[in-house]
Amino acid sequence: MDITETILSKEQIHNRVDVLGRQISADYRDKELILIGILNGAFIFLADLVRTIELEIEVDFIRVASYGDATSTTGTITLSKKPELDLTGKDILLVEDIVDTGTTLAWLYDHIATYQPASIKTCTLIDKHERRETEVNVDYVGFMLNKGFLVGYGLDYAQKFRNLPEVCSMQE
Ligand code: IMP
Ligand code: MG
């Protein structure tokens, strides 16, 4: 696999994250918002996103183990890191790097619901909507893309390339 082209520049990402942060700040005024980043992929997006939100928020992380090959999720998901804050009665925003088939986010939505929060919404930097297999509502979408396999800005290929500052495509 080689990196072929830049799909999202630093500036495009920066501008879009800013817009999302303003939207979230407006929507959650007077709420008790907890952003939950889905590890590992969402760590960079979440770090930038929280700094654009002008509210008193809390941050937590969750991690799932899913069994698949290097480029897709097959559907067997288990929790490998639980959230540590008390989510009951709180407004939860699940933050993902990329939603592909939707399997991971749909599973996490149902899992978070068991803590009986006041509300659950979802946010992703990239939505590969055309590849959806499991229905899941995505409330805040950075970019709708359908450009093959992507790396950078948190996204990995076999755990590498998360540190690229731009989102790039990869090809055999
Ligand atoms: P889903 O369960 O099929 O929606 O897959 C979501 C997960 O698959 C994401 O959290 C990523 O870890 C991974 N994934 C899906 N597409 C890509 C991609 O283009 N680049 C890197 N990771 C991806
Ligand atoms: Mg991921």
Coordinates of C-alpha atoms and ligand atoms in Angstrom, one line a residue:
M1 CA 0.0 0.0 0.0
D2 CA 1.3 3.5 -0.9
I3 CA 0.1 6.9 -0.2
T4 CA -1.3 8.4 -3.4
E5 CA -2.9 11.8 -2.9
T6 CA -4.0 14.3 -0.3
I7 CA -7.7 14.2 0.1
L8 CA -8.1 16.7 2.9
S9 CA -5.6 19.5 3.5
K10 CA -4.7 20.8 7.0
E11 CA -6.6 24.0 6.1
Q12 CA -9.7 22.1 5.0
I13 CA -9.7 20.1 8.2
H14 CA -9.0 23.1 10.4
N15 CA -11.9 25.1 8.9
R16 CA -14.4 22.3 9.1
V17 CA -13.5 21.3 12.7
D18 CA -14.1 25.0 13.6
V19 CA -17.6 24.9 12.1
L20 CA -18.4 21.7 13.9
G21 CA -17.2 23.1 17.2
R22 CA -19.3 26.2 16.8
Q23 CA -22.4 24.0 16.0
I24 CA -21.8 21.8 19.0
S25 CA -21.3 24.8 21.2
A26 CA -24.6 26.2 20.1
D27 CA -26.5 22.9 20.4
Y28 CA -25.2 22.0 23.9
R29 CA -25.6 25.4 25.7
D30 CA -27.0 24.6 29.2
K31 CA -26.4 20.8 28.8
E32 CA -24.0 18.5 30.5
L33 CA -21.9 17.4 27.6
I34 CA -19.4 14.6 27.7
L35 CA -17.4 13.9 24.5
I36 CA -16.3 10.3 24.3
G37 CA -13.5 9.7 21.8
I38 CA -13.3 6.3 20.2
L39 CA -9.7 5.1 20.5
N40 CA -7.3 5.1 18.8
G41 CA -8.4 6.8 15.6
A42 CA -10.3 9.7 17.0
F43 CA -7.5 11.0 19.3
I44 CA -6.3 13.8 16.9
F45 CA -9.8 14.9 15.7
L46 CA -11.1 15.0 19.3
A47 CA -8.1 17.0 20.5
D48 CA -8.7 19.6 17.9
L49 CA -12.5 19.5 18.2
V50 CA -12.6 20.1 22.0
R51 CA -10.5 23.2 21.6
T52 CA -13.1 24.8 19.4
I53 CA -16.0 24.1 21.9
E54 CA -16.7 27.1 24.1
L55 CA -18.5 25.2 26.9
E56 CA -17.6 23.4 30.1
I57 CA -17.4 19.9 28.8
E58 CA -15.9 16.6 30.0
V59 CA -13.9 14.2 28.0
D60 CA -13.6 10.4 28.2
F61 CA -12.5 7.6 25.9
I62 CA -13.7 4.2 24.9
R63 CA -12.0 1.5 22.9
V64 CA -13.3 -1.5 21.1
A65 CA -11.6 -4.5 19.7
S66 CA -13.0 -5.5 16.4
Y67 CA -11.9 -8.5 14.4
G68 CA -11.2 -7.9 10.8
D69 CA -8.4 -7.5 8.4
A70 CA -6.3 -4.3 8.2
T71 CA -8.8 -2.3 6.1
S72 CA -12.3 -3.4 7.4
T73 CA -14.4 -4.4 10.3
T74 CA -16.1 -7.8 10.2
G75 CA -18.7 -7.4 12.9
T76 CA -17.4 -9.1 16.1
I77 CA -16.9 -6.3 18.5
T78 CA -15.9 -6.3 22.2
L79 CA -15.2 -3.5 24.5
S80 CA -11.5 -3.2 25.5
K81 CA -11.7 0.1 27.4
K82 CA -14.8 1.2 29.3
P83 CA -15.7 4.9 29.8
E84 CA -14.7 6.0 33.3
L85 CA -16.9 9.0 33.9
D86 CA -20.5 8.6 35.2
L87 CA -22.6 8.9 32.0
T88 CA -26.0 8.5 33.6
G89 CA -28.2 11.5 32.9
K90 CA -25.5 13.2 30.9
D91 CA -25.5 14.3 27.2
I92 CA -23.1 12.2 25.3
L93 CA -21.4 12.9 22.0
L94 CA -19.5 9.9 20.6
V95 CA -16.6 11.0 18.5
E96 CA -15.2 8.8 15.7
D97 CA -12.6 9.2 13.1
I98 CA -14.4 7.5 10.2
V99 CA -17.7 5.7 9.8
D100 CA -17.5 3.0 7.1
T101 CA -20.0 0.1 7.4
G102 CA -21.4 1.6 10.5
T103 CA -21.0 -1.6 12.5
T104 CA -18.7 -0.1 15.1
L105 CA -20.6 3.1 15.8
A106 CA -24.0 1.3 15.9
W107 CA -22.6 -1.1 18.4
L108 CA -21.1 1.7 20.6
Y109 CA -24.4 3.7 20.4
D110 CA -26.2 0.7 21.9
H111 CA -23.5 0.1 24.5
I112 CA -23.6 3.8 25.6
A113 CA -27.4 3.6 25.9
T114 CA -27.0 1.0 28.7
Y115 CA -25.5 3.7 31.0
Q116 CA -28.9 5.6 30.6
P117 CA -27.5 9.0 29.5
A118 CA -29.9 11.9 28.9
S119 CA -29.0 11.9 25.2
I120 CA -26.6 10.3 22.7
K121 CA -25.4 12.0 19.5
T122 CA -22.6 11.0 17.2
C123 CA -19.9 12.9 15.4
T124 CA -17.4 11.7 12.8
L125 CA -14.6 13.5 10.9
I126 CA -15.3 11.3 7.8
D127 CA -18.5 9.5 6.7
K128 CA -18.1 6.9 4.0
H129 CA -21.9 6.9 3.7
E130 CA -22.1 4.8 0.5
R131 CA -20.5 1.8 2.3
R132 CA -23.0 1.7 5.1
E133 CA -24.2 -1.8 6.1
T134 CA -25.6 -1.1 9.6
E135 CA -28.0 1.8 10.0
V136 CA -26.6 4.4 12.4
N137 CA -27.5 8.1 12.8
V138 CA -24.5 10.4 12.4
D139 CA -25.4 13.9 13.8
Y140 CA -22.2 15.8 13.0
V141 CA -20.2 14.9 9.9
G142 CA -17.0 16.6 9.0
F143 CA -16.7 15.3 5.4
M144 CA -18.8 12.9 3.3
L145 CA -16.2 11.0 1.2
N146 CA -16.1 7.9 -1.0
K147 CA -12.4 7.9 -1.8
G148 CA -11.1 4.4 -1.0
F149 CA -8.9 3.8 2.0
L150 CA -7.7 6.8 3.9
V151 CA -4.9 7.5 6.4
G152 CA -3.6 10.4 8.4
Y153 CA -5.0 12.8 11.0
G154 CA -5.6 9.8 13.3
L155 CA -6.6 7.3 10.7
D156 CA -4.3 4.3 10.3
Y157 CA -3.3 1.5 8.0
A158 CA -2.0 -1.4 10.2
Q159 CA -1.4 1.2 13.0
K160 CA 0.8 3.4 10.9
F161 CA 0.4 6.9 9.4
R162 CA -1.9 8.3 12.2
N163 CA 0.6 11.1 12.5
L164 CA 0.2 12.5 9.0
P165 CA -1.2 16.0 9.3
E166 CA -3.4 15.6 6.3
V167 CA -5.9 12.9 5.2
C168 CA -4.4 11.0 2.3
S169 CA -5.6 8.0 0.2
M170 CA -3.7 4.7 -0.1
Q171 CA -3.6 2.2 -2.9
E172 CA -2.0 -1.2 -3.6
Ligands
IMP1 P1 -17.1 0.4 10.5 O1 -17.4 -0.4 11.7 O2 -17.0 -0.4 9.2 O3 -17.9 1.6 10.3 O4 -15.5 0.8 10.6 C1 -15.1 1.8 11.4 C2 -13.7 1.6 11.7 O5 -12.9 1.0 10.6 C3 -13.0 3.0 11.9 O6 -13.1 3.4 13.2 C4 -11.7 2.8 11.4 O7 -10.9 2.3 12.5 C5 -11.7 1.7 10.4 N1 -11.8 2.3 9.0 C6 -12.8 2.2 8.1 N2 -12.4 2.9 7.0 C7 -11.1 3.3 7.1 C8 -10.2 4.0 6.3 O8 -10.5 4.4 5.2 N3 -9.0 4.3 6.9 C9 -8.7 3.9 8.1 N4 -9.5 3.2 8.9 C10 -10.7 2.9 8.4
MG2 MG -11.5 3.6 14.5

